[in-house]
Structure formats: structure tokens, C-alpha cells
Short mmCIF file of C-alpha atoms in Angstrom, two decimals:
data_model
loop_
_atom_site.label_atom_id
_atom_site.label_comp_id
_atom_site.label_asym_id
_atom_site.label_seq_id
_atom_site.Cartn_x
_atom_site.Cartn_y
_atom_site.Cartn_z
CA MET X 1 0.35 -0.41 -0.23
CA LEU X 2 1.44 3.22 -0.60
CA ILE X 3 1.55 5.74 1.86
CA LEU X 4 1.36 9.36 0.76
CA THR X 5 4.39 12.07 1.29
CA GLY X 6 2.87 14.92 0.87
CA CYS X 7 0.44 17.02 -2.05
CA SER X 8 2.46 16.25 -4.67
CA SER X 9 2.51 12.72 -4.76
CA VAL X 10 -1.77 13.06 -5.72
CA GLU X 11 -1.71 11.94 -9.63
CA LYS X 12 -4.38 13.51 -11.63
CA ASN X 13 -5.88 10.03 -12.59
CA TRP X 14 -6.48 9.35 -8.36
CA LEU X 15 -10.17 9.87 -8.06
CA ALA X 16 -11.23 9.37 -4.57
CA VAL X 17 -14.71 6.31 -3.29
CA CYS X 18 -16.00 5.54 -0.01
CA GLY X 19 -19.12 3.98 1.19
CA ASP X 20 -19.62 1.50 4.28
CA GLY X 21 -17.38 3.23 6.70
CA GLU X 22 -14.71 3.04 4.33
CA VAL X 23 -12.52 5.60 2.15
CA LYS X 24 -9.75 4.49 -1.25
CA ILE X 25 -8.41 6.33 -3.29
CA LEU X 26 -7.65 4.64 -6.76
CA ASP X 27 -5.53 5.35 -10.16
CA MET X 28 -7.67 5.75 -12.73
CA SER X 29 -5.17 5.27 -15.45
CA ALA X 30 -4.52 2.01 -13.86
CA SER X 31 -8.26 0.36 -14.77
CA ASP X 32 -8.82 -1.32 -17.89
CA GLY X 33 -12.77 -2.21 -16.80
CA THR X 34 -12.08 -5.52 -14.32
CA GLN X 35 -9.35 -4.50 -12.35
CA ILE X 36 -8.17 -1.29 -10.95
CA LYS X 37 -5.37 0.00 -9.01
CA GLU X 38 -5.75 0.50 -5.43
CA VAL X 39 -2.73 3.13 -3.73
CA TRP X 40 -4.88 3.98 -0.49
CA SER X 41 -7.39 3.46 2.37
CA TRP X 42 -8.47 3.90 5.06
CA SER X 43 -11.24 2.74 7.56
CA LYS X 44 -13.61 4.52 10.50
CA ASP X 45 -12.93 1.58 12.10
CA ASP X 46 -8.58 2.02 12.15
CA PRO X 47 -7.89 2.24 15.46
CA GLU X 48 -4.88 5.03 15.21
CA ALA X 49 -7.71 7.26 13.50
CA GLY X 50 -7.73 8.98 16.71
CA LEU X 51 -11.53 8.82 16.71
CA PRO X 52 -13.55 8.13 19.68
CA GLU X 53 -15.00 4.44 19.77
CA GLY X 54 -18.63 5.79 20.55
CA TYR X 55 -18.51 8.95 16.68
CA VAL X 56 -17.57 5.67 14.34
CA ARG X 57 -20.60 4.26 13.85
CA TYR X 58 -21.83 7.83 12.80
CA LEU X 59 -19.67 7.48 9.50
CA HIS X 60 -21.43 3.86 8.75
CA HIS X 61 -22.73 5.48 5.00
CA LEU X 62 -20.17 7.81 3.70
CA ASP X 63 -22.10 9.55 1.37
CA GLU X 64 -19.17 11.58 -0.33
CA CYS X 65 -14.69 11.59 0.25
CA LYS X 66 -13.97 15.03 -1.31
CA PHE X 67 -9.79 16.22 -2.00
CA VAL X 68 -8.89 19.64 -0.06
CA ASP X 69 -6.73 21.74 0.62
CA GLY X 70 -4.25 21.48 -2.37
CA ASN X 71 -5.19 17.58 -1.88
CA SER X 72 -3.01 16.60 1.48
CA LYS X 73 -6.57 16.29 2.96
CA LEU X 74 -9.99 14.33 2.62
CA LEU X 75 -13.39 15.43 3.71
CA LEU X 76 -15.56 12.78 4.62
CA THR X 77 -20.02 13.24 5.29
CA ALA X 78 -21.83 10.55 6.38
CA SER X 79 -25.37 9.83 6.27
CA GLY X 80 -25.40 8.09 8.98
CA GLY X 81 -24.60 11.77 11.61
CA GLY X 82 -20.85 12.73 10.53
CA MET X 83 -18.38 14.88 9.27
CA VAL X 84 -14.37 14.49 9.55
CA LEU X 85 -12.10 16.48 8.24
CA LEU X 86 -8.35 13.79 7.24
CA ASP X 87 -5.09 14.55 6.72
CA ILE X 88 -4.00 12.42 3.68
CA LYS X 89 0.29 11.77 4.68
CA THR X 90 -1.37 10.30 8.01
CA LYS X 91 -4.18 9.59 8.37
CA LYS X 92 -5.15 11.24 11.10
CA VAL X 93 -8.67 13.16 11.55
CA ILE X 94 -8.10 16.97 12.34
CA THR X 95 -11.40 17.23 13.08
CA TYR X 96 -15.41 15.77 13.02
CA ALA X 97 -18.35 16.39 14.02
CA LYS X 98 -21.54 15.21 14.86
CA VAL X 99 -24.13 16.31 11.26
CA PRO X 100 -27.54 14.52 10.57
CA MET X 101 -27.56 13.00 7.41
CA ALA X 102 -24.50 15.15 6.23
CA HIS X 103 -24.11 14.61 2.01
CA SER X 104 -21.81 17.15 0.93
CA ALA X 105 -18.91 19.11 2.85
CA ASP X 106 -16.21 21.74 1.42
CA LEU X 107 -13.71 23.48 3.21
CA LEU X 108 -13.77 27.17 3.69
CA PRO X 109 -11.19 30.66 3.89
CA GLY X 110 -10.03 30.47 8.15
CA GLY X 111 -10.17 26.56 8.59
CA ARG X 112 -14.71 26.22 8.91
CA ILE X 113 -16.31 23.37 7.14
CA ALA X 114 -19.64 24.11 5.23
CA VAL X 115 -22.08 20.69 4.90
CA ALA X 116 -25.42 20.58 3.39
CA LEU X 117 -27.30 17.89 5.20
CA SER X 118 -31.16 16.58 5.84
CA THR X 119 -33.50 14.68 7.74
CA HIS X 120 -32.07 17.36 10.30
CA GLU X 121 -34.22 17.34 14.20
CA ALA X 122 -34.41 20.54 13.63
CA GLY X 123 -35.54 20.59 9.65
CA ASN X 124 -32.89 20.37 7.08
CA ALA X 125 -30.25 22.97 6.56
CA LEU X 126 -27.16 24.76 5.69
CA GLU X 127 -24.78 24.28 8.19
CA VAL X 128 -21.23 25.56 8.86
CA TYR X 129 -18.39 24.83 11.89
CA ASP X 130 -15.27 25.49 12.94
CA ILE X 131 -12.20 22.73 12.64
CA ASP X 132 -10.97 23.69 16.11
CA ALA X 133 -14.04 23.79 17.60
CA PRO X 134 -16.25 21.15 15.51
CA GLU X 135 -18.96 20.84 18.59
CA LYS X 136 -20.28 24.31 17.73
CA THR X 137 -22.26 24.96 14.71
CA ILE X 138 -21.44 29.13 13.82
CA ILE X 139 -23.70 29.08 11.12
CA ARG X 140 -27.27 27.24 10.29
CA ASP X 141 -29.39 27.86 7.82
CA SER X 142 -32.73 25.88 6.22
CA LEU X 143 -32.63 24.09 2.55
CA TYR X 144 -34.32 21.65 2.89
CA SER X 145 -33.24 18.29 1.73
CA GLY X 146 -29.65 19.37 0.96
CA HIS X 147 -27.67 17.53 -1.24
CA GLY X 148 -24.35 19.95 -2.56
CA VAL X 149 -21.44 22.55 -1.90
CA VAL X 150 -18.68 23.61 -3.46
CA TRP X 151 -16.35 26.82 -2.59
CA ASN X 152 -15.63 28.70 -5.24
CA ALA X 153 -12.48 30.81 -4.18
CA ARG X 154 -12.00 33.03 -6.88
CA ARG X 155 -15.80 34.14 -7.49
CA GLN X 156 -15.64 34.12 -2.71
CA SER X 157 -19.10 32.54 -3.20
CA LEU X 158 -19.87 29.29 -1.96
CA TYR X 159 -22.52 27.60 -3.75
CA ALA X 160 -25.96 24.99 -1.40
CA LEU X 161 -27.55 22.29 -3.59
CA GLY X 162 -30.97 21.53 -1.97
CA TYR X 163 -34.13 19.41 -3.71
CA LYS X 164 -35.72 21.56 -5.68
CA GLU X 165 -33.19 24.83 -5.24
CA LEU X 166 -29.21 26.07 -5.95
CA ARG X 167 -28.09 29.11 -3.76
CA GLU X 168 -25.19 31.11 -3.52
CA TYR X 169 -23.93 31.86 -0.26
CA LYS X 170 -21.43 35.24 0.41
CA LEU X 171 -19.23 35.10 3.41
CA GLU X 172 -19.52 38.69 5.65
CA ASN X 173 -17.88 39.41 9.19
CA TRP X 174 -15.37 36.35 8.32
CA ASP X 175 -12.63 37.62 10.89
CA SER X 176 -15.21 38.57 13.20
CA GLU X 177 -16.11 36.26 15.93
CA THR X 178 -20.53 36.16 14.92
CA PRO X 179 -19.19 35.15 10.63
CA SER X 180 -22.15 35.33 8.64
CA LEU X 181 -23.06 33.99 5.36
CA LYS X 182 -25.07 35.91 2.94
CA MET X 183 -28.18 34.35 0.59
CA VAL X 184 -26.84 36.38 -2.81
CA ALA X 185 -28.79 34.20 -5.32
CA GLN X 186 -32.09 31.20 -5.20
CA TRP X 187 -32.19 29.27 -8.25
CA GLU X 188 -35.28 26.94 -8.60
CA ILE X 189 -33.18 23.81 -10.36
CA PRO X 190 -35.36 22.65 -14.15
CA MET X 191 -35.61 18.43 -12.03
CA ARG X 192 -36.78 17.29 -8.47
CA SER X 193 -34.41 16.08 -6.31
CA GLY X 194 -31.48 17.48 -6.26
CA HIS X 195 -28.39 14.56 -5.36
CA ASP X 196 -24.76 16.63 -6.57
CA LEU X 197 -23.17 18.85 -7.30
CA SER X 198 -19.62 19.97 -9.19
CA PRO X 199 -17.79 22.13 -9.92
CA VAL X 200 -15.52 22.07 -13.93
CA ASP X 201 -14.12 25.47 -13.79
CA ASP X 202 -14.52 29.00 -11.87
CA SER X 203 -17.48 29.76 -14.87
CA ARG X 204 -19.93 26.17 -14.48
CA MET X 205 -20.38 23.57 -12.53
CA LEU X 206 -22.84 20.94 -13.12
CA VAL X 207 -25.95 19.74 -11.23
CA SER X 208 -27.09 16.03 -10.83
CA ALA X 209 -30.98 15.31 -9.90
CA HIS X 210 -32.82 12.71 -10.56
CA GLU X 211 -34.18 13.34 -13.69
CA GLY X 212 -30.78 13.95 -15.60
CA VAL X 213 -27.27 16.18 -15.49
CA MET X 214 -27.28 20.46 -15.95
CA TRP X 215 -24.25 21.66 -16.97
CA PHE X 216 -24.38 25.70 -14.06
CA ASP X 217 -23.30 28.64 -16.37
CA VAL X 218 -22.61 30.53 -13.63
CA GLU X 219 -22.10 34.04 -15.13
CA ASN X 220 -25.48 33.96 -16.94
CA CYS X 221 -27.20 32.25 -14.11
CA GLU X 222 -28.60 29.02 -16.64
CA PHE X 223 -29.51 25.78 -16.72
CA ILE X 224 -27.84 23.73 -20.15
CA PRO X 225 -29.03 19.79 -20.15
CA PHE X 226 -25.57 17.97 -20.40
CA GLU X 227 -25.32 15.93 -23.45
CA PRO X 228 -22.88 13.06 -22.19
CA LEU X 229 -25.32 11.91 -20.20
CA LYS X 230 -28.70 13.41 -21.09
CA ASP X 231 -30.51 10.09 -21.77
CA VAL X 232 -28.61 9.06 -17.89
CA VAL X 233 -30.88 8.70 -14.87
CA ASN X 234 -30.64 8.89 -11.33
CA VAL X 235 -26.45 9.91 -10.65
CA LYS X 236 -25.50 10.17 -7.67
CA SER X 237 -22.13 12.28 -8.15
CA VAL X 238 -20.22 13.02 -11.83
CA ASN X 239 -17.21 14.50 -12.87
CA TYR X 240 -15.75 16.25 -15.61
CA ASP X 241 -12.26 18.10 -17.51
CA PRO X 242 -12.98 19.87 -20.23
CA THR X 243 -9.33 19.51 -21.23
CA THR X 244 -9.46 16.00 -21.75
CA ALA X 245 -13.17 14.98 -21.74
CA ARG X 246 -12.45 12.75 -18.63
CA LEU X 247 -16.13 12.12 -17.49
CA ILE X 248 -16.60 10.42 -14.50
CA PHE X 249 -19.91 9.15 -13.06
CA THR X 250 -21.67 6.81 -10.44
CA LYS X 251 -25.53 5.92 -10.66
CA GLY X 252 -28.21 3.93 -8.76
CA GLU X 253 -28.34 0.65 -9.34
CA ILE X 254 -30.81 -1.94 -7.54
CA SER X 255 -30.48 -0.12 -4.86
CA TRP X 256 -30.31 2.92 -3.48
CA TRP X 257 -26.15 3.29 -3.17
CA THR X 258 -24.07 2.14 -5.64
CA HIS X 259 -21.08 -0.05 -6.90
CA ASN X 260 -20.41 1.00 -10.23
CA ILE X 261 -17.69 4.09 -11.24
CA TYR X 262 -18.10 5.38 -14.65
CA GLN X 263 -15.39 6.66 -16.54
CA GLN X 264 -16.36 7.61 -19.82
CA ASN X 265 -12.69 8.73 -22.54
CA PRO X 266 -12.21 6.31 -22.74
CA ASP X 267 -15.55 4.33 -21.56
CA LYS X 268 -14.43 2.20 -18.72
CA THR X 269 -16.50 0.83 -16.53
CA VAL X 270 -14.44 -0.11 -13.09
CA THR X 271 -17.12 -1.84 -10.07
CA ILE X 272 -15.82 -2.45 -6.37
CA ASP X 273 -17.72 -5.01 -5.02
CA SER X 274 -16.64 -3.70 -0.46
CA LEU X 275 -17.63 -1.20 -1.61
CA ASN X 276 -21.40 0.20 -1.84
CA ILE X 277 -20.92 4.01 -3.14
CA TYR X 278 -22.35 6.94 -3.62
CA LYS X 279 -20.01 9.39 -5.06
CA ALA X 280 -16.55 9.80 -6.07
CA ARG X 281 -14.54 12.12 -6.40
CA PRO X 282 -10.91 12.80 -8.74
CA ALA X 283 -7.89 15.13 -7.07
CA ARG X 284 -8.55 19.26 -7.15
CA PHE X 285 -5.71 20.52 -10.29
#
């Protein structure tokens, strides 16, 4: 098993997948449709991870594992009720929080983490936590069935996806003890049940829903059908590189969770029998 020695070790073709309390980083360039090259793995049950024994049960269904902070860390969310920031090099947990039905998260400036969640005991929400004090919710805004969060550094905007809407937030008083989010725009997505929000570049994102996948043009605030997946439904996560036309997505199969990762251009299907995969995320460059 390869142990990463720093950010420079992460390759463009590496993909993070998660499910059933496990995370794996795969080398997709070694995938031929029947085999994969696993370069890194982590389990919530690893005693070296640093998680309290009573907390690990909240990480049973890992929804998303996202590369953050120059690909040096993984940000994990679990519908079982947990959020974890994990150092890739050491495999140690940097911070964690109990977050009911956490579906997606992203790292914000100043060491804060935004999490989209649903079926919270106090309602669906977008919440923000501080890495140094994750036991306290410092910001909370109602968001029905939150399933996607993306921080756009160039635009200094946070985007959050819910069941029927996409929102844009700006950070306010971020250096103070009372930071806040201001919603500056909201759009109704053309299809119901938003599943995933994925950045393509500074001006475009991909939005997946139960019925299909759409571009969202940030500059013109337009939803446009995503032609490569125009006939594919129930997409759980989608990642696209317009420079190489590399498309990687996961979708619901027999059950809500999926075992298959689809990579097109070249067209490849990778099956991982040991994981119930919901989302897959490539390294960020």
C-alpha cells in the first residue's frame, strides 16, 4: 500500500471513493474495466484514526469523500450523521462533528467547513463549523434536503444544492467572532431531487438530479442539459474535465447505493465489490 508523502504525490488521475465506513483512493489510469489500482485506503474502525469509539457508528454510510486543501486532506460526510476532516499523509483525523444526515461538505477560508444536510432533528439545513471547535454550529440556514456544497474561491462564493434549488452565498464578517453567510441568489433547478453539485471550472458547475444532469453557467445563471449524460438517470455524482473530456460518474443501480464507477473517454466501468459507493471525487488541480 502506498503511503502518500505530500501533496505532490497526488496524481491527476486519482479518484477518492467511499462507502460502508471505508475510503479508498484509486488510480484510474490503471483501470481496464475489470481491475483497479488501489493506492491508499482508510477505515473508520482503524484504531490509529483517532475517532472516539462511540462516534464511529455515525460514519456507516459515507456519502462523499472530497479532496481539499491542495489535495492534502479528505473531507468526509456520512448520512449516518458524521463529518470528518482527514489528513491523507498521516491518516489521522484533524476534526470531526456529529452532523445528522450529512451529504456534502467543502472547506471554507479561515478553517471552517460548510456541510449540507437533510432530515436534521431541527429541519434540513446548511451548517458551518469551525475546525477548532466542531462541537458548535456557528452558522445555520434552512435548506431543504441539502445534497451539495461547493466553494468557488475565484468568485468568493459558496454554492449549495437542495431538493429543488441552487443557492449562492457570500461570506460576511468572516474574520470576526460572529461570521455569517448572506444568500445573494437562488435558482430553481429544472428537475426535482438534486443529488450532486460538482465544479468544472470557475464559471461552470454540474448539477445532477433524479432525472438527469445539467450544466449551470455561473456567469449567465443558466441551466443547460449536459449532453454526455442526457439519457442517464439517477446519477449520484458526476465529474468532468473539459480539457481532456474525461467523465467519471456514479449512478444508482439495483438499490439506492451503487457499486459501479463509470469512466468515459476512454469508456471504462470499474466495479468495487467491497464498497457501496455513492459519490466519487477526483483530485483537484
